[in-house]
Short mmCIF file of C-alpha atoms in Angstrom, two decimals:
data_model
loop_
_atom_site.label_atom_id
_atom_site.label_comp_id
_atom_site.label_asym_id
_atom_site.label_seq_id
_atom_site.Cartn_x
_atom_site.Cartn_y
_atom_site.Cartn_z
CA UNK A 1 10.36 -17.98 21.01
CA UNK A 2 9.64 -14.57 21.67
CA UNK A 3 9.81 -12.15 25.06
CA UNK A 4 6.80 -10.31 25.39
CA UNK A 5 5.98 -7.19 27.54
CA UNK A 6 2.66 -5.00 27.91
CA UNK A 7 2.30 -1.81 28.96
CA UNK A 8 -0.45 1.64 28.66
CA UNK A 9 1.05 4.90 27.10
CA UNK A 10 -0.67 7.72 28.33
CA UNK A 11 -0.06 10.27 25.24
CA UNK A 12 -0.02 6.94 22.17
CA UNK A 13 0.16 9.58 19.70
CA UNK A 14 3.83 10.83 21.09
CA UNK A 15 5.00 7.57 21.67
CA UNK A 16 4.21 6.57 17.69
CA UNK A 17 6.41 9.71 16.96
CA UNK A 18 9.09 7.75 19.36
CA UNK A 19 8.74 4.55 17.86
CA UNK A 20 9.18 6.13 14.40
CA UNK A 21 12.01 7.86 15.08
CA UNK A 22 13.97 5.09 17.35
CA UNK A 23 13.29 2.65 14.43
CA UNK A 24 15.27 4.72 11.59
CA UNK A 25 18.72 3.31 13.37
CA UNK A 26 17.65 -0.17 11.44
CA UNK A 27 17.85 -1.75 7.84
CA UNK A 28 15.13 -3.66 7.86
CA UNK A 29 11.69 -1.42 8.79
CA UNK A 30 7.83 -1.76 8.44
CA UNK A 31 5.71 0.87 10.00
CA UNK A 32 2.18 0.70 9.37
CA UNK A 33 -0.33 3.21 10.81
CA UNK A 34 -3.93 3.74 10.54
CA UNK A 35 -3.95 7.22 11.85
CA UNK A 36 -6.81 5.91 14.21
CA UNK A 37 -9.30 4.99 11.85
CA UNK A 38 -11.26 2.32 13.40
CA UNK A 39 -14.15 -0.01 12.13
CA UNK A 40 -15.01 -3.51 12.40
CA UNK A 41 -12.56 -4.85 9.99
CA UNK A 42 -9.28 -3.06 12.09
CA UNK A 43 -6.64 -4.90 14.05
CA UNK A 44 -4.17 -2.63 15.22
CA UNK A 45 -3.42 1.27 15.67
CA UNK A 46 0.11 0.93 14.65
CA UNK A 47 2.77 -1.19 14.39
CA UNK A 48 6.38 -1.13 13.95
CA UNK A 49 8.63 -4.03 12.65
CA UNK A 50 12.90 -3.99 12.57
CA UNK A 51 16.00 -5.25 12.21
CA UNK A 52 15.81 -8.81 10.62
CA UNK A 53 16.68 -12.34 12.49
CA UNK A 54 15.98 -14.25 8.89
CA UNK A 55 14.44 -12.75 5.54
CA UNK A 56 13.60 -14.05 1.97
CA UNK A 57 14.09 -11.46 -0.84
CA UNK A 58 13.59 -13.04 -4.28
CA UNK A 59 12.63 -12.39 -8.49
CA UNK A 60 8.87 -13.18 -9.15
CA UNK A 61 10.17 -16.62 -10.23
CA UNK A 62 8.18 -19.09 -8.33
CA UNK A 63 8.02 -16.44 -5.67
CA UNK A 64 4.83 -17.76 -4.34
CA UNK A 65 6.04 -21.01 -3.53
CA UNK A 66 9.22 -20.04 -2.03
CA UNK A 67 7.06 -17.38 0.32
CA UNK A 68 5.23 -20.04 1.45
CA UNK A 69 7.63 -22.36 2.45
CA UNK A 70 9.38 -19.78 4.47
CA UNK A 71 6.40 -18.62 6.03
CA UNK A 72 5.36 -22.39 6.77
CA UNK A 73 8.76 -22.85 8.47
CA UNK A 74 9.30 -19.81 9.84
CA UNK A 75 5.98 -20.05 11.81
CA UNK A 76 6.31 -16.17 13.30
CA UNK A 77 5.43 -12.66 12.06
CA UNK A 78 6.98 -11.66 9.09
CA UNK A 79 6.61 -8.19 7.58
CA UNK A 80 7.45 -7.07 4.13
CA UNK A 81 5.96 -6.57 0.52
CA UNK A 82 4.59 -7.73 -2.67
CA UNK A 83 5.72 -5.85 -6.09
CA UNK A 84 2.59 -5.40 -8.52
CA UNK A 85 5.28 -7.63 -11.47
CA UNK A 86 4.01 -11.09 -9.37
CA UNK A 87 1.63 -10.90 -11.62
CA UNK A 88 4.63 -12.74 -13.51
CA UNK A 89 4.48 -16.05 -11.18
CA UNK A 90 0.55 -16.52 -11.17
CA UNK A 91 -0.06 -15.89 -15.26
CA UNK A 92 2.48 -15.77 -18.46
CA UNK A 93 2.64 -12.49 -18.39
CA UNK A 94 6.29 -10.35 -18.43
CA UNK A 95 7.86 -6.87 -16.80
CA UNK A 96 10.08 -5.18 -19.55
CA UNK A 97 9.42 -1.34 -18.87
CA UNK A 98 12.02 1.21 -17.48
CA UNK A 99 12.52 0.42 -13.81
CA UNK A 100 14.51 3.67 -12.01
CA UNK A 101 14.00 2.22 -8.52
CA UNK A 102 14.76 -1.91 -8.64
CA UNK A 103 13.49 -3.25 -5.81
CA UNK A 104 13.52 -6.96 -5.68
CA UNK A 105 9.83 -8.23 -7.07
CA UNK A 106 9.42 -10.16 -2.98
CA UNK A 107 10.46 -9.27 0.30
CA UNK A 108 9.87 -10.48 3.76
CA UNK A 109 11.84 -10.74 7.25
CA UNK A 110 11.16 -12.14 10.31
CA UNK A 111 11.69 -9.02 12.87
CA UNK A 112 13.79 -9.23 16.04
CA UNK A 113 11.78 -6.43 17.41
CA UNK A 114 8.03 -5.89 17.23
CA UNK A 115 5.54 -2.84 18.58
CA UNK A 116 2.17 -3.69 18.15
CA UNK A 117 -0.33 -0.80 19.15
CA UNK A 118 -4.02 -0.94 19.97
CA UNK A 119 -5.71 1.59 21.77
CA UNK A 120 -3.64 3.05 24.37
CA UNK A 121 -1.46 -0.30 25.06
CA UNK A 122 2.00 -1.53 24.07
CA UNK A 123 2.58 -4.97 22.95
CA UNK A 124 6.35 -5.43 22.65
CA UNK A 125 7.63 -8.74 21.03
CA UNK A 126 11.55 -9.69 21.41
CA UNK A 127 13.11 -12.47 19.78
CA UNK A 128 14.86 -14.85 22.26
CA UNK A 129 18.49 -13.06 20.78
CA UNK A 130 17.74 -10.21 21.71
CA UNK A 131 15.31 -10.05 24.25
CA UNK A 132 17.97 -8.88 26.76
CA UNK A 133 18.32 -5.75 24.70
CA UNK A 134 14.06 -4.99 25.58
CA UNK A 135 14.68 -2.93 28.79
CA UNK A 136 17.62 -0.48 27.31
CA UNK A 137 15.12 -0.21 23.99
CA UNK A 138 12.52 0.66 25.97
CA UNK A 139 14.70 3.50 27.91
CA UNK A 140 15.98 4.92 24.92
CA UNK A 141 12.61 5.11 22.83
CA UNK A 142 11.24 6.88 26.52
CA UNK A 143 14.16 9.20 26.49
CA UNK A 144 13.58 10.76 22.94
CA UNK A 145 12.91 14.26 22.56
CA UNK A 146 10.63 14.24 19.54
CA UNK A 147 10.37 17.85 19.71
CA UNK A 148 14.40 18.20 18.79
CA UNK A 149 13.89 15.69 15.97
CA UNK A 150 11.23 16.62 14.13
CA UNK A 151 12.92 19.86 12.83
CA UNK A 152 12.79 19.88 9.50
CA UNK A 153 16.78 20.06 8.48
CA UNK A 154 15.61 21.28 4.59
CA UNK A 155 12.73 21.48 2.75
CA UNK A 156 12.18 19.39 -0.31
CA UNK A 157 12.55 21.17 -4.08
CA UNK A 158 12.15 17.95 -5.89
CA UNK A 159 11.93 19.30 -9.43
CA UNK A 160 9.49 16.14 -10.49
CA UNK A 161 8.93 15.37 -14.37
CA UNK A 162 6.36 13.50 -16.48
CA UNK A 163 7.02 10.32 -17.83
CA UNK A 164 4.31 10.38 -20.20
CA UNK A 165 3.13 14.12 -21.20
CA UNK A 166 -0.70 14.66 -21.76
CA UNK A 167 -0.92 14.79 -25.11
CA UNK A 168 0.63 11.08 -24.88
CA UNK A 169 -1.94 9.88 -21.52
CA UNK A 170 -4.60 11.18 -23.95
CA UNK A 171 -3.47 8.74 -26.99
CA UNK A 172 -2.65 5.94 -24.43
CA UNK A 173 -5.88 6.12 -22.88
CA UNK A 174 -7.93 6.23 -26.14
CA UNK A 175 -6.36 2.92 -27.07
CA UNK A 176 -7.34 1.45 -24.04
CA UNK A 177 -10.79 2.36 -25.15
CA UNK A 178 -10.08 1.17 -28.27
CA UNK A 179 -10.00 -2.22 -26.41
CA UNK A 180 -12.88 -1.52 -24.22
CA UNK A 181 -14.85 -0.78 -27.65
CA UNK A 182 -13.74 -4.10 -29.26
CA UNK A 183 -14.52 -6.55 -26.38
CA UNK A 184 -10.81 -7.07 -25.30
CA UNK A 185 -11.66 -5.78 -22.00
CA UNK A 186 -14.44 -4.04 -19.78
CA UNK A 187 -11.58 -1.59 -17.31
CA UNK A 188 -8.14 -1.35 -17.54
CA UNK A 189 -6.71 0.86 -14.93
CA UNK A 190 -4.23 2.38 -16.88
CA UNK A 191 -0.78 4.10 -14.58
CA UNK A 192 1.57 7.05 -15.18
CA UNK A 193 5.28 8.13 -13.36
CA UNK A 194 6.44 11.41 -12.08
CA UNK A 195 10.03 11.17 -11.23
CA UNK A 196 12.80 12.96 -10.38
CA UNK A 197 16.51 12.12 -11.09
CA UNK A 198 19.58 12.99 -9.20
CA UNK A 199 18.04 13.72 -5.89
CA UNK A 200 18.16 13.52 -2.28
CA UNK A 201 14.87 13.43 -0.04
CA UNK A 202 15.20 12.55 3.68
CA UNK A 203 12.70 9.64 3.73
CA UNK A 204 11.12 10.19 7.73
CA UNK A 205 10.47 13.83 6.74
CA UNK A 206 9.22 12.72 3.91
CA UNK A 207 6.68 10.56 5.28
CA UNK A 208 5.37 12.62 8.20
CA UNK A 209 4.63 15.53 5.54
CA UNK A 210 2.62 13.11 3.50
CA UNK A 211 1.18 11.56 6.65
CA UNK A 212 0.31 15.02 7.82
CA UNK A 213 -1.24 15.86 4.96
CA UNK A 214 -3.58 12.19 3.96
CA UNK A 215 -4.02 10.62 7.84
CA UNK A 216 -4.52 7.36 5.66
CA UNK A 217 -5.94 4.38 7.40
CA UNK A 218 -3.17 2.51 5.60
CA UNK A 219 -0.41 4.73 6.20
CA UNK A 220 3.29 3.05 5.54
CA UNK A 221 6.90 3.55 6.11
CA UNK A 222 9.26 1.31 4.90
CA UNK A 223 13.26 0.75 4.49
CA UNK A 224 15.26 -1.86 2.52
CA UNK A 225 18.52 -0.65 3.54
CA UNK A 226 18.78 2.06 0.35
CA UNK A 227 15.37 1.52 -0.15
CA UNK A 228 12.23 3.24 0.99
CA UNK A 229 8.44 3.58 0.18
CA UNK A 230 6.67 6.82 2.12
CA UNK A 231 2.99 5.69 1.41
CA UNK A 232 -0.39 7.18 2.00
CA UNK A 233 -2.27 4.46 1.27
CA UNK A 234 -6.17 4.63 1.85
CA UNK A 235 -7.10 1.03 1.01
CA UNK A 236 -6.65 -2.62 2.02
CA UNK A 237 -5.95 -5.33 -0.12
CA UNK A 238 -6.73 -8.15 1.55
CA UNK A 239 -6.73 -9.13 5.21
CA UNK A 240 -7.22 -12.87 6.64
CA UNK A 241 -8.94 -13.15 10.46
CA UNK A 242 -9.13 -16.96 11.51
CA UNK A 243 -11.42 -18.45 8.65
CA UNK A 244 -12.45 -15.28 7.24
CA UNK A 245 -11.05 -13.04 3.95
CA UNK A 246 -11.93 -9.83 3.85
CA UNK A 247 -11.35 -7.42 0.56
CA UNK A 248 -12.09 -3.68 0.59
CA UNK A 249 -11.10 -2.07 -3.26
CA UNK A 250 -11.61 1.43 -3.92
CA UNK A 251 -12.69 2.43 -7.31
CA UNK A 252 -14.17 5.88 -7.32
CA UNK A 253 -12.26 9.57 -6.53
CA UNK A 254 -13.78 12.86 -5.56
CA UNK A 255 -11.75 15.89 -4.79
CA UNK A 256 -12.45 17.38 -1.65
CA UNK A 257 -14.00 21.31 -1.06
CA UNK A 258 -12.75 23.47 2.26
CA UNK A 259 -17.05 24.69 1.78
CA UNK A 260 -19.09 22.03 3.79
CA UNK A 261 -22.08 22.27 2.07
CA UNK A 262 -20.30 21.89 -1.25
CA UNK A 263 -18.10 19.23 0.01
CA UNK A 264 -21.05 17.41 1.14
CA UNK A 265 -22.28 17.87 -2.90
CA UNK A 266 -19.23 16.45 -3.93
CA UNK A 267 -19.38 13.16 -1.37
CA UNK A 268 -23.16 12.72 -2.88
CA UNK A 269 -22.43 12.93 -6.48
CA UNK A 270 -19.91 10.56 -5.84
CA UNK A 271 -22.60 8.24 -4.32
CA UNK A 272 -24.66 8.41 -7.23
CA UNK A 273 -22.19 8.63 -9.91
CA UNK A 274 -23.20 5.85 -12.63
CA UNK A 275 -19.59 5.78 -14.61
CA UNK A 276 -17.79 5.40 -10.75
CA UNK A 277 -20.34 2.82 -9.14
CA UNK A 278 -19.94 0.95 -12.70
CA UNK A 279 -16.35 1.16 -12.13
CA UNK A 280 -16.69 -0.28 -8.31
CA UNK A 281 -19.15 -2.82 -9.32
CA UNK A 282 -16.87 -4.12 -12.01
CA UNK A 283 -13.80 -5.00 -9.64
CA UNK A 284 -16.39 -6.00 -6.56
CA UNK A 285 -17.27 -8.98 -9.59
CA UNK A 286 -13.59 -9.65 -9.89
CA UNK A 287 -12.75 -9.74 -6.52
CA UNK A 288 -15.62 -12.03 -5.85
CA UNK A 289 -14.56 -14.55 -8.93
CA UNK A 290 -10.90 -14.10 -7.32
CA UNK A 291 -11.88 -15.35 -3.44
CA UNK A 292 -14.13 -17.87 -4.85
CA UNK A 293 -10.63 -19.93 -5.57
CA UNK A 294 -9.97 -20.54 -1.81
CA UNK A 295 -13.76 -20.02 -0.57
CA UNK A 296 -16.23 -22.38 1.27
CA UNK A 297 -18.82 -23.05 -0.88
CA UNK A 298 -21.51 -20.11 -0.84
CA UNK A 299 -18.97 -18.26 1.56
CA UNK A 300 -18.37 -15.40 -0.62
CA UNK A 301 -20.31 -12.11 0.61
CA UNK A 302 -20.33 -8.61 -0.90
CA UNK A 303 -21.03 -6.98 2.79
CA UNK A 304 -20.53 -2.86 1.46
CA UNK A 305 -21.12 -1.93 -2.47
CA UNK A 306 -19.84 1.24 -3.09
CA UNK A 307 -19.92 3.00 -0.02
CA UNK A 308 -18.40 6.75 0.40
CA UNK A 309 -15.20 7.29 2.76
CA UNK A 310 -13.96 10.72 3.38
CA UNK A 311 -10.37 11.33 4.00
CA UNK A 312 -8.46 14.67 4.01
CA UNK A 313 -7.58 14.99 0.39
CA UNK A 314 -10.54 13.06 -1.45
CA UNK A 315 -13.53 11.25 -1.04
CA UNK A 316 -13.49 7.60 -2.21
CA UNK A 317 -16.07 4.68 -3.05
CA UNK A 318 -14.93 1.67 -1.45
CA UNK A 319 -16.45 -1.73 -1.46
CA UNK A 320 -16.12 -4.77 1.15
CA UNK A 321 -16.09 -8.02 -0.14
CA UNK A 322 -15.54 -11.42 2.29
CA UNK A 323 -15.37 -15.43 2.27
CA UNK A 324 -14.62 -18.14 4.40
CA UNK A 325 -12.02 -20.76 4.11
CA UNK A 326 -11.21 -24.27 5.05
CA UNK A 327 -8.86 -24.10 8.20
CA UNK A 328 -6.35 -26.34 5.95
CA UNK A 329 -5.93 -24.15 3.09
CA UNK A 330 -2.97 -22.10 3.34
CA UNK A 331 -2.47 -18.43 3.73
CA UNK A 332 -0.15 -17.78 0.86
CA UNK A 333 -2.61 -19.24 -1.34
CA UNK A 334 -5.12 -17.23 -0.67
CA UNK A 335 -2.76 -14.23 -1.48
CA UNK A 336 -1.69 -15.95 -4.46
CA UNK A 337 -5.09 -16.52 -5.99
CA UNK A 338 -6.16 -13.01 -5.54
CA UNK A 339 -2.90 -11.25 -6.55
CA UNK A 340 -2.33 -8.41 -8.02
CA UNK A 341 -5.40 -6.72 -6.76
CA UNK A 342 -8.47 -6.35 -9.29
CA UNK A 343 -8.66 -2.51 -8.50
CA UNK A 344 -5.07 -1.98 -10.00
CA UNK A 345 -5.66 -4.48 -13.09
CA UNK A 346 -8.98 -4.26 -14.33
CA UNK A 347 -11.66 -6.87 -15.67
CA UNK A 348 -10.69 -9.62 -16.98
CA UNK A 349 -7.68 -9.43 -15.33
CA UNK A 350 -5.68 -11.05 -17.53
CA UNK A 351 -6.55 -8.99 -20.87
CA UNK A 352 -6.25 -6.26 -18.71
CA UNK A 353 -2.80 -6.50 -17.45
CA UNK A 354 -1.38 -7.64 -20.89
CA UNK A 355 -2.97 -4.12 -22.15
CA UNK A 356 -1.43 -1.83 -19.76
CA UNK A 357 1.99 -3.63 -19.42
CA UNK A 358 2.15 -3.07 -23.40
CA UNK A 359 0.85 1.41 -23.09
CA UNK A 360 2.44 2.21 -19.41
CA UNK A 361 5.91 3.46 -19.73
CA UNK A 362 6.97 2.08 -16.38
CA UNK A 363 7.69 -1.05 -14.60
CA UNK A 364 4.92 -0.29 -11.32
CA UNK A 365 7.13 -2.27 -9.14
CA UNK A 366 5.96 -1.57 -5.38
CA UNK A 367 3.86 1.02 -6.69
CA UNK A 368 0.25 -0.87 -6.66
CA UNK A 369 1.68 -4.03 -5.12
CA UNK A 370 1.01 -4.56 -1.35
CA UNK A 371 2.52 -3.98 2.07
CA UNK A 372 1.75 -5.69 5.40
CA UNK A 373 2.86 -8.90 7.42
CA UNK A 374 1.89 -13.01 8.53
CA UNK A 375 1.31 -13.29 11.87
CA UNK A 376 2.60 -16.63 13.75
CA UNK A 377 -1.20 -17.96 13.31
CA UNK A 378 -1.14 -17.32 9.78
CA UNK A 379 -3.36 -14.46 9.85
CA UNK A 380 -2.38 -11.37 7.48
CA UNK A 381 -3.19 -7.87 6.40
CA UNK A 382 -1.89 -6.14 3.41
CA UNK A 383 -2.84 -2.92 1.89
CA UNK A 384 -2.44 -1.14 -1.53
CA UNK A 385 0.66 0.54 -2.18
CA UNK A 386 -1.06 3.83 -3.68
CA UNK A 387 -0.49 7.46 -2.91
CA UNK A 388 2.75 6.72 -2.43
CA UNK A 389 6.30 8.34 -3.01
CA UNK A 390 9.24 5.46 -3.69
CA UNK A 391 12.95 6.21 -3.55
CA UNK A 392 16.09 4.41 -4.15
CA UNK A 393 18.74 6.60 -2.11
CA UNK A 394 21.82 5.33 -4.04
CA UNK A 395 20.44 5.81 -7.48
CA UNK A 396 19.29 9.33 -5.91
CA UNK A 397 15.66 8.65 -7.48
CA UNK A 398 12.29 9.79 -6.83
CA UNK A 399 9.02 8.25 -7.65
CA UNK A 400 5.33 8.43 -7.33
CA UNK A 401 2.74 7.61 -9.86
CA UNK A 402 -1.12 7.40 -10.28
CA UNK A 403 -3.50 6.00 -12.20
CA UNK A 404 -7.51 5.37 -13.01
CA UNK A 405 -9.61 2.89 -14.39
CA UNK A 406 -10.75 3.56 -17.69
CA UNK A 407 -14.23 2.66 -18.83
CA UNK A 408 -16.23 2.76 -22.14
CA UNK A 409 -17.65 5.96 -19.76
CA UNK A 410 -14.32 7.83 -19.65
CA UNK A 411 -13.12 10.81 -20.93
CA UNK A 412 -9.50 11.17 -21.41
CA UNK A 413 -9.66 14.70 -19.69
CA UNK A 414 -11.85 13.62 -16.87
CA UNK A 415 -9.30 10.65 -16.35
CA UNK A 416 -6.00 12.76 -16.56
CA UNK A 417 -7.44 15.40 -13.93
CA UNK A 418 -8.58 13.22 -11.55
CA UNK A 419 -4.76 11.74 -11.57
CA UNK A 420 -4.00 15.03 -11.12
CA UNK A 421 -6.38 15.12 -7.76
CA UNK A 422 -4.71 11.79 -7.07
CA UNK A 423 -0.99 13.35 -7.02
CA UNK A 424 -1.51 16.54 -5.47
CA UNK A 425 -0.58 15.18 -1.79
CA UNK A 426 2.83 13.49 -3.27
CA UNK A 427 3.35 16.76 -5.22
CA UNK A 428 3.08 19.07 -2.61
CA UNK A 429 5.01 17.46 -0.31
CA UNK A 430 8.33 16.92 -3.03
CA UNK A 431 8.02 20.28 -4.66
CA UNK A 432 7.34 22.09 -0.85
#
């Protein structure tokens, strides 16, 4: 059972800066934040998520399974994550690349302490073990001065190296259009690492520089004890309301121009861009052929196709794609059915992920698996971990990587610079 308590914030935008800061005391943390980007398909403004009562951290071995009996008993909100190297438990399919930052492949934990925000009100949720602990938290996240913490103590000089130099992305990508060319696949969306060795971030900093500069809608903080993931995601992977699934991938990247008139170019050659809606349309068709597993019959609605969303460093085609389901099937399954997401595979998914396990140099790990949480109904909402800086503070390493999805339309160049527009956030914020 849990202790709730509501309340209104006057200044909401402070008392996320509180919550953020107040949280860092804990092991266990999930901070998600849309930076205020509301539409129909939105739940919360923010949330924040520590210190675990119970948790299940596990190898992708029958991971599914075991994440849905433990959300089946646990019955409560559980936060955590879902590495890309599932893919493992749903198809034969195997993880054997370098792997600097080894987190475990599934994590989740059932949160003694819960801030939900929405609008300009306070949900607070308190296990029953703690809840006598609610009023002093609540004093002590009041009594912050965020002004004294947010000094930055040093600035980041991350000296950040290529795993995979260009003349090497070039070969890799022409044999994935080699594929493309012989009918192994139609996309493949094909990853690179930049990563430092032998260095110390400090992760908070970290993130509110990268916040600062992306104000993602899907914006993430979290911490496995030496573990962290500072992520400016822009996209959701999959979100479950009552009955309804709803899927929103992004396939399609235009830089951004500080000219209006030309930015406004850029946003409408986007639009119109055959090779990028081509792209979109490609993993709309997979992500309709992947909710069709769990759907109602005829349930299964592309309600967006390739519509433009501007955020501070790029423009970007997303797509919204939703189905119903039976009120018996369960959550996890739906999850499971759909996983990894089709915009960070390709089409057929398969193919595709058997291609770039075998030309990435990298194990992707959290990087383009998914963040987000069950609630006690068995509603969830997960995003894409993209855009995203990973660090494992006892192995003192630093990671970020992008990627694209390759077509029989790209051009290796065209590919590698627009990973380049894809980085520049993460970049900027490690190299200061």
């Amino acid at each position: 059972m849990r202790t709730t308590q509501k309340f209104r914030i006057p200044n909401i935008e402070q008392y996320k800066q509180k919550l953020l800061f107040w949280g860092q005391q804990f092991n266990e943390v999930v901070w998600l934040d849309s930076n205020d980007y509301r539409n129909q398909y939105s739940s919360y403004n923010a949330v924040l998520a520590v210190d675990a009562f119970t948790c299940i951290q596990t190898d992708y071995y029958n991971a599914f399974d075991k994440l849905k009996e433990y959300q089946s008993i646990t019955k409560d909100w559980l936060f955590g994550y879902l590495t890309y190297d599932l893919k493992n438990a749903v198809e034969r399919l195997e993880s054997k690349n370098f792997d600097g930052l080894e987190f475990p492949d599934l994590f989740f934990f059932q949160p003694k302490k819960l801030f939900l925000i929405k609008d300009d009100e306070v949900e607070v949720h308190y296990l029953g073990a703690v809840d006598d602990e609610m009023e002093e938290d609540l004093k002590d996240i009041e009594a912050l001065d965020v002004a004294s913490e947010t000094h930055i103590s040093s600035p980041n000089n991350v000296k950040v190296k290529l795993r995979m130099h260009k003349d090497e992305y070039f070969e890799k990508v022409n044999a994935v259009l080699e594929h493309i060319h012989r009918g192994d696949i139609y996309e493949a969306n094909f990853c690179q690492e930049f990563y430092a060795e032998d260095t110390e971030i400090h992760p908070l900093e970290t993130y509110l520089k990268l916040d600062a500069i992306s104000k993602p809608p899907f914006a993430t903080f979290l911490r496995l004890n030496d573990k962290y993931l500072m992520s400016a995601s822009p996209e959701r992977y999959i979100k479950k309301e009552g009955l309804k699934i709803t899927s929103q991938p992004i396939k399609g990247t235009a830089k951004r121009s500080q000219n209006p008139k030309e930015d406004l170019l850029l946003k409408e050659q986007l639009s119109k861009d055959e090779k990028e809606r081509s792209e979109n349309i490609m993993i709309v068709d997979l992500v309709r052929n992947d909710l069709a597993h769990t759907a109602t019959k005829g349930s299964v609605v592309v309600e967006e196709l390739c519509e433009v969303y501007t955020y501070p460093q790029v423009h970007q085609m997303v797509s919204t794609v939703t189905s119903q389901i039976e009120a018996s099937t369960n959550p996890v399954d739906v999850i499971a059915t759909t996983f990894p997401m089709g915009s960070m595979t390709g089409a057929p998914k398969i193919s595709a992920m058997q291609i770039i396990e075998a030309l990435e140099d990298t194990k992707r790990g959290l990087y383009s698996g998914a963040v987000g949480y069950f609630s006690p109904q068995g509603d969830f909402d997960f995003n894409v971990v993209i855009r995203s800086i990973l660090y494992n503070a006892e192995k003192r390493y630093v990671s970020y990587s992008v990627g694209g999805a390759i077509t029989a339309k790209s051009n290796p160049l065209n590919e590698y610079e627009e990973c380049l527009v894809k980085a520049k956030a993460m970049r900027e914020v490690l190299e200061n």
